[in-house]
mmCIF file of C-alpha atoms in Angstrom:
data_model
loop_
_atom_site.group_PDB
_atom_site.id
_atom_site.type_symbol
_atom_site.label_atom_id
_atom_site.label_comp_id
_atom_site.label_asym_id
_atom_site.label_seq_id
_atom_site.Cartn_x
_atom_site.Cartn_y
_atom_site.Cartn_z
ATOM 1 C CA PHE A 96 47.454 -9.756 -36.308
ATOM 2 C CA THR A 97 47.139 -13.066 -37.546
ATOM 3 C CA ASP A 98 47.911 -14.656 -41.503
ATOM 4 C CA GLN A 99 44.062 -13.758 -42.878
ATOM 5 C CA ALA A 100 45.289 -9.869 -42.437
ATOM 6 C CA LEU A 101 48.228 -10.416 -43.869
ATOM 7 C CA GLU A 102 46.174 -12.371 -46.657
ATOM 8 C CA SER A 103 43.949 -10.052 -46.870
ATOM 9 C CA ALA A 104 46.399 -7.213 -47.754
ATOM 10 C CA ARG A 105 47.483 -8.658 -50.679
ATOM 11 C CA LYS A 106 44.243 -8.761 -52.149
ATOM 12 C CA ARG A 107 44.162 -4.972 -51.272
ATOM 13 C CA HIS A 108 47.991 -5.082 -52.431
ATOM 14 C CA PRO A 109 48.843 -6.981 -54.454
ATOM 15 C CA GLN A 110 52.335 -5.402 -54.984
ATOM 16 C CA LEU A 111 53.114 -6.500 -51.584
ATOM 17 C CA GLY A 112 53.562 -10.146 -52.925
ATOM 18 C CA GLU A 113 56.015 -12.565 -50.671
ATOM 19 C CA ARG A 114 57.200 -9.121 -49.222
ATOM 20 C CA GLY A 115 54.475 -8.523 -46.542
ATOM 21 C CA LYS A 116 54.596 -10.333 -43.153
ATOM 22 C CA VAL A 117 53.095 -11.430 -39.828
ATOM 23 C CA MET A 118 54.514 -11.217 -36.443
ATOM 24 C CA LEU A 119 53.073 -12.563 -33.474
ATOM 25 C CA PRO A 120 54.588 -9.806 -30.287
ATOM 26 C CA GLY A 121 53.085 -12.046 -27.603
ATOM 27 C CA ILE A 122 54.504 -10.546 -23.897
ATOM 28 C CA ASP A 123 57.081 -11.231 -21.061
ATOM 29 C CA LYS A 124 57.007 -13.106 -18.763
ATOM 30 C CA PRO A 125 54.454 -11.757 -15.625
ATOM 31 C CA PHE A 126 55.805 -12.473 -12.982
ATOM 32 C CA GLN A 127 59.324 -13.921 -11.641
ATOM 33 C CA THR A 128 58.218 -16.152 -9.164
ATOM 34 C CA MET A 129 54.071 -17.598 -10.311
ATOM 35 C CA PRO A 130 51.129 -16.810 -6.935
ATOM 36 C CA PRO A 131 49.804 -19.867 -6.094
ATOM 37 C CA TYR A 132 46.694 -21.550 -7.194
ATOM 38 C CA GLN A 133 44.086 -21.181 -4.352
ATOM 39 C CA PRO A 134 40.845 -23.433 -5.720
ATOM 40 C CA GLY A 135 37.779 -21.882 -3.077
ATOM 41 C CA GLU A 136 33.985 -23.231 -2.217
ATOM 42 C CA LYS A 137 32.961 -21.633 -5.659
ATOM 43 C CA PHE A 138 33.964 -22.231 -9.835
ATOM 44 C CA VAL A 139 34.948 -19.201 -10.882
ATOM 45 C CA ILE A 140 35.337 -18.106 -14.251
ATOM 46 C CA GLY A 141 37.224 -15.056 -14.613
ATOM 47 C CA HIS A 142 36.815 -11.860 -17.069
ATOM 48 C CA PHE A 143 39.747 -9.529 -17.998
ATOM 49 C CA GLY A 144 39.209 -6.879 -20.188
ATOM 50 C CA SER A 145 36.837 -4.434 -21.089
ATOM 51 C CA LEU A 146 33.035 -4.846 -23.016
ATOM 52 C CA SER A 147 31.232 -3.692 -26.068
ATOM 53 C CA PRO A 148 28.503 -4.408 -27.849
ATOM 54 C CA THR A 149 30.725 -6.345 -30.324
ATOM 55 C CA ARG A 150 32.728 -8.134 -27.891
ATOM 56 C CA HIS A 151 29.949 -8.866 -24.609
ATOM 57 C CA LEU A 152 28.601 -11.145 -21.331
ATOM 58 C CA GLY A 153 25.503 -12.366 -23.838
ATOM 59 C CA PRO A 154 27.378 -15.476 -25.440
ATOM 60 C CA ILE A 155 28.665 -16.764 -21.623
ATOM 61 C CA VAL A 156 25.344 -15.132 -20.571
ATOM 62 C CA ALA A 157 23.207 -17.213 -22.761
ATOM 63 C CA ALA A 158 25.468 -20.960 -22.425
ATOM 64 C CA LEU A 159 24.974 -20.189 -18.069
ATOM 65 C CA ASP A 160 21.241 -19.788 -18.861
ATOM 66 C CA LEU A 161 21.088 -23.203 -20.959
ATOM 67 C CA LEU A 162 22.314 -24.677 -17.752
ATOM 68 C CA SER A 163 20.325 -23.176 -15.678
ATOM 69 C CA GLU A 164 17.490 -25.603 -17.657
ATOM 70 C CA GLN A 165 20.344 -28.647 -18.180
ATOM 71 C CA ARG A 166 22.547 -28.718 -15.110
ATOM 72 C CA PRO A 167 21.414 -26.482 -12.197
ATOM 73 C CA ASP A 168 24.214 -27.528 -9.818
ATOM 74 C CA VAL A 169 26.694 -26.004 -11.910
ATOM 75 C CA ILE A 170 24.799 -23.246 -11.640
ATOM 76 C CA ALA A 171 24.731 -23.250 -7.787
ATOM 77 C CA ALA A 172 28.185 -23.082 -7.756
ATOM 78 C CA THR A 173 29.546 -20.919 -10.656
ATOM 79 C CA GLU A 174 30.359 -17.644 -10.210
ATOM 80 C CA LEU A 175 30.920 -14.869 -13.358
ATOM 81 C CA HIS A 176 33.813 -12.608 -11.951
ATOM 82 C CA VAL A 177 33.922 -9.610 -14.350
ATOM 83 C CA TYR A 178 36.922 -7.557 -14.558
ATOM 84 C CA GLY A 179 37.384 -4.036 -16.439
ATOM 85 C CA GLY A 180 35.635 -0.961 -16.464
ATOM 86 C CA PRO A 181 31.213 -1.147 -16.706
ATOM 87 C CA LEU A 182 29.314 -3.586 -18.902
ATOM 88 C CA ASP A 183 28.427 -2.803 -21.725
ATOM 89 C CA LYS A 184 24.175 -2.380 -23.225
ATOM 90 C CA ILE A 185 24.465 -5.395 -24.480
ATOM 91 C CA SER A 186 25.672 -7.422 -21.907
ATOM 92 C CA THR A 187 23.486 -5.457 -19.291
ATOM 93 C CA SER A 188 20.428 -6.499 -20.666
ATOM 94 C CA ALA A 189 21.179 -10.147 -21.807
ATOM 95 C CA LEU A 190 21.835 -9.907 -17.391
ATOM 96 C CA ALA A 191 18.777 -8.457 -16.865
ATOM 97 C CA GLY A 192 16.160 -10.851 -19.074
ATOM 98 C CA SER A 193 18.980 -13.711 -17.535
ATOM 99 C CA ARG A 194 18.602 -16.629 -14.203
ATOM 100 C CA VAL A 195 21.504 -16.258 -13.923
ATOM 101 C CA GLY A 196 21.873 -12.622 -12.807
ATOM 102 C CA HIS A 197 22.980 -13.980 -9.656
ATOM 103 C CA CYS A 198 25.876 -15.595 -10.234
ATOM 104 C CA LEU A 199 28.110 -12.355 -11.490
ATOM 105 C CA ARG A 200 30.215 -10.456 -9.151
ATOM 106 C CA HIS A 201 31.113 -7.196 -11.449
ATOM 107 C CA PHE A 202 34.065 -5.544 -9.675
ATOM 108 C CA GLY A 203 34.959 -3.268 -11.968
ATOM 109 C CA ARG A 204 37.966 -1.553 -12.483
ATOM 110 C CA ILE A 205 40.782 -2.421 -9.543
ATOM 111 C CA GLU A 206 43.226 0.851 -8.543
ATOM 112 C CA ALA A 207 46.287 1.068 -7.148
ATOM 113 C CA ASP A 208 46.643 -0.640 -3.465
ATOM 114 C CA PRO A 209 48.452 1.830 -1.348
ATOM 115 C CA GLN A 210 48.390 -0.779 1.527
ATOM 116 C CA THR A 211 49.923 -3.343 -0.033
ATOM 117 C CA GLY A 212 51.593 -1.265 -2.887
ATOM 118 C CA LEU A 213 50.344 -3.245 -5.614
ATOM 119 C CA SER A 214 49.687 -1.520 -9.053
ATOM 120 C CA GLY A 215 45.669 -2.192 -11.006
ATOM 121 C CA ARG A 216 47.608 -4.093 -13.071
ATOM 122 C CA ASP A 217 49.282 -6.101 -10.252
ATOM 123 C CA GLN A 218 46.275 -6.866 -8.715
ATOM 124 C CA ILE A 219 44.243 -8.141 -12.184
ATOM 125 C CA LEU A 220 47.100 -10.584 -12.930
ATOM 126 C CA HIS A 221 46.906 -12.618 -9.158
ATOM 127 C CA ARG A 222 43.701 -12.323 -9.703
ATOM 128 C CA MET A 223 44.129 -14.464 -13.016
ATOM 129 C CA ARG A 224 45.883 -16.566 -10.684
ATOM 130 C CA SER A 225 43.635 -17.372 -8.901
ATOM 131 C CA ALA A 226 40.455 -18.554 -11.570
ATOM 132 C CA ASP A 227 39.552 -21.152 -12.396
ATOM 133 C CA VAL A 228 38.830 -21.100 -15.753
ATOM 134 C CA LEU A 229 39.787 -17.704 -17.770
ATOM 135 C CA LEU A 230 37.070 -16.393 -20.034
ATOM 136 C CA LEU A 231 38.272 -15.381 -23.648
ATOM 137 C CA LEU A 232 35.553 -13.350 -25.455
ATOM 138 C CA HIS A 233 36.498 -12.634 -29.005
ATOM 139 C CA GLY A 234 33.720 -11.097 -29.892
ATOM 140 C CA GLU A 235 31.258 -11.164 -33.236
ATOM 141 C CA ASP A 236 32.470 -9.009 -36.226
ATOM 142 C CA ALA A 237 34.297 -8.755 -39.658
ATOM 143 C CA LEU A 238 37.357 -7.646 -37.951
ATOM 144 C CA CYS A 239 38.204 -10.623 -35.475
ATOM 145 C CA ALA A 240 38.776 -13.206 -38.503
ATOM 146 C CA GLU A 241 42.151 -10.925 -38.670
ATOM 147 C CA TYR A 242 43.119 -9.114 -35.523
ATOM 148 C CA PHE A 243 43.668 -11.091 -31.214
ATOM 149 C CA PRO A 244 42.720 -10.295 -28.750
ATOM 150 C CA SER A 245 46.255 -8.928 -26.648
ATOM 151 C CA LYS A 246 44.297 -10.486 -23.139
ATOM 152 C CA LEU A 247 44.947 -14.158 -25.257
ATOM 153 C CA TYR A 248 48.513 -13.458 -24.808
ATOM 154 C CA GLU A 249 48.395 -12.864 -20.936
ATOM 155 C CA TYR A 250 46.165 -15.377 -20.669
ATOM 156 C CA LEU A 251 49.370 -18.126 -21.889
ATOM 157 C CA TRP A 252 51.215 -17.293 -19.352
ATOM 158 C CA MET A 253 48.803 -17.890 -16.615
ATOM 159 C CA GLN A 254 48.948 -21.586 -16.677
ATOM 160 C CA ARG A 255 45.164 -22.146 -15.701
ATOM 161 C CA PRO A 256 42.778 -23.212 -17.930
ATOM 162 C CA ILE A 257 40.958 -20.940 -21.219
ATOM 163 C CA LEU A 258 37.682 -21.096 -22.371
ATOM 164 C CA ALA A 259 37.474 -19.111 -25.115
ATOM 165 C CA THR A 260 35.093 -17.983 -27.813
ATOM 166 C CA VAL A 261 36.671 -17.837 -31.249
ATOM 167 C CA HIS A 262 34.967 -15.907 -34.028
ATOM 168 C CA CYS A 263 36.013 -16.605 -37.750
ATOM 169 C CA ASN A 264 39.432 -17.230 -37.057
ATOM 170 C CA PRO A 265 41.033 -20.430 -36.761
ATOM 171 C CA GLN A 266 44.695 -19.713 -36.490
ATOM 172 C CA MET A 267 43.354 -18.136 -32.985
ATOM 173 C CA ALA A 268 41.387 -21.288 -31.695
ATOM 174 C CA ASP A 269 44.429 -23.140 -32.909
ATOM 175 C CA MET A 270 46.794 -21.236 -30.922
ATOM 176 C CA LEU A 271 44.492 -22.252 -27.763
ATOM 177 C CA ARG A 272 43.882 -26.059 -28.455
ATOM 178 C CA GLY A 273 47.918 -26.376 -29.020
ATOM 179 C CA GLN A 274 48.505 -25.104 -25.503
ATOM 180 C CA GLY A 275 45.988 -28.058 -23.725
ATOM 181 C CA HIS A 276 42.636 -25.307 -24.021
ATOM 182 C CA VAL A 277 39.199 -25.016 -24.837
ATOM 183 C CA ALA A 278 38.400 -23.151 -27.943
ATOM 184 C CA VAL A 279 34.538 -22.840 -29.211
ATOM 185 C CA LEU A 280 34.468 -21.001 -32.920
ATOM 186 C CA THR A 281 31.567 -19.573 -33.648
ATOM 187 C CA GLY A 282 30.603 -17.746 -36.971
ATOM 188 C CA VAL A 283 31.340 -21.699 -38.902
ATOM 189 C CA PRO A 284 29.419 -21.239 -41.615
ATOM 190 C CA GLY A 285 25.909 -23.247 -41.558
ATOM 191 C CA GLN A 286 26.203 -22.911 -37.951
ATOM 192 C CA GLY A 287 23.671 -20.934 -35.129
ATOM 193 C CA THR A 288 23.350 -19.180 -32.536
ATOM 194 C CA ASP A 289 21.700 -22.146 -30.413
ATOM 195 C CA GLU A 290 24.756 -24.344 -31.302
ATOM 196 C CA ALA A 291 27.083 -22.477 -30.164
ATOM 197 C CA ARG A 292 25.426 -21.853 -26.960
ATOM 198 C CA GLN A 293 25.193 -25.462 -26.568
ATOM 199 C CA ALA A 294 28.934 -26.609 -27.715
ATOM 200 C CA LEU A 295 29.643 -23.074 -25.169
ATOM 201 C CA ALA A 296 27.341 -25.010 -22.578
ATOM 202 C CA GLY A 297 29.039 -28.104 -22.942
ATOM 203 C CA GLU A 298 32.328 -27.220 -22.428
ATOM 204 C CA LEU A 299 31.721 -25.353 -19.732
ATOM 205 C CA ALA A 300 30.082 -28.208 -18.155
ATOM 206 C CA ARG A 301 32.789 -30.138 -18.354
ATOM 207 C CA LEU A 302 35.179 -27.813 -16.565
ATOM 208 C CA PHE A 303 33.236 -27.989 -13.599
ATOM 209 C CA ASP A 304 32.683 -31.431 -13.379
ATOM 210 C CA ARG A 305 37.262 -31.629 -13.473
ATOM 211 C CA TRP A 306 37.198 -28.638 -11.430
ATOM 212 C CA ARG A 307 34.801 -30.939 -8.702
ATOM 213 C CA ALA A 308 36.239 -33.604 -9.450
ATOM 214 C CA THR A 309 39.419 -33.789 -9.353
ATOM 215 C CA GLY A 310 40.001 -30.189 -10.071
ATOM 216 C CA LEU A 311 42.133 -28.050 -12.268
ATOM 217 C CA PRO A 312 45.950 -27.335 -11.210
ATOM 218 C CA ASP A 313 47.948 -25.310 -13.387
ATOM 219 C CA SER A 314 48.945 -26.894 -16.942
ATOM 220 C CA GLY A 315 52.737 -25.878 -15.998
ATOM 221 C CA ARG A 316 53.104 -24.483 -19.709
ATOM 222 C CA LEU A 317 55.245 -21.380 -20.931
ATOM 223 C CA SER A 318 53.769 -19.981 -23.234
ATOM 224 C CA PRO A 319 55.884 -19.941 -26.736
ATOM 225 C CA TYR A 320 54.652 -16.030 -28.020
ATOM 226 C CA THR A 321 57.107 -14.065 -26.402
ATOM 227 C CA THR A 322 58.806 -10.718 -26.927
ATOM 228 C CA GLN A 323 62.156 -12.420 -27.605
ATOM 229 C CA ALA A 324 60.615 -15.183 -30.037
ATOM 230 C CA ALA A 325 58.586 -11.578 -31.510
ATOM 231 C CA VAL A 326 62.288 -10.692 -32.435
ATOM 232 C CA THR A 327 64.276 -13.674 -33.606
ATOM 233 C CA GLN A 328 60.938 -13.855 -36.079
ATOM 234 C CA LEU A 329 62.148 -10.036 -37.280
ATOM 235 C CA LEU A 330 65.379 -10.582 -37.311
ATOM 236 C CA ASN A 331 65.622 -13.689 -38.940
ATOM 237 C CA ASP A 332 63.182 -12.231 -42.218
ATOM 238 C CA VAL A 333 65.403 -8.394 -42.513
ATOM 239 C CA SER A 334 68.253 -11.011 -42.870
ATOM 240 C CA LEU A 335 65.937 -12.544 -45.928
ATOM 241 C CA ILE A 336 65.471 -9.113 -46.654
ATOM 242 C CA ALA A 337 68.819 -8.189 -46.680
#
């Protein structure tokens, strides 16, 4: 949960006072040895995780549609790789009404591979490492102000550029930007959907131009959001209470 979640809890229950704490759980390092990133001929945007009517491909499809008018060279070289179950109805509808449906490669759920012995999760982690850009779709409902998607912590370990839509959650945007990634805020007062679409399209185009000119190398950064950091915070909070 977020700082906003704690603030909301205090408003609901004033007796909570300063006893309430927020702890970012993080995850352990998923690889002992990081698989190499190997760019290909296409600019691959990878989305990993479930989709739903409140977290769907609509924003990225709208941004790609805009680029199909402004930057057809981007669309000609771009593939959107989607992993993790079926497409939701809103994503399916957005793609059906777009000019960029041919960019989509829907891999669905990845199962264990008996030949390599890799589990579905292990394969997904390797495929994250092969993406040029990791797409993080936060959602678009009120709950977004109070939670971080768990995929955020996984993505931060991949050292690949992250492009995120972040809804009503400045804390999440600051976390991503602090690690050198791109966050496009949505749900900002006075901001329309067209402005958000243009912002996302602009960031996509900038990432594409970097990829084409000099490549998108690994960041080399280790995620600060680890289980060890969470346990240390928890122990400190407990010692203060004691």
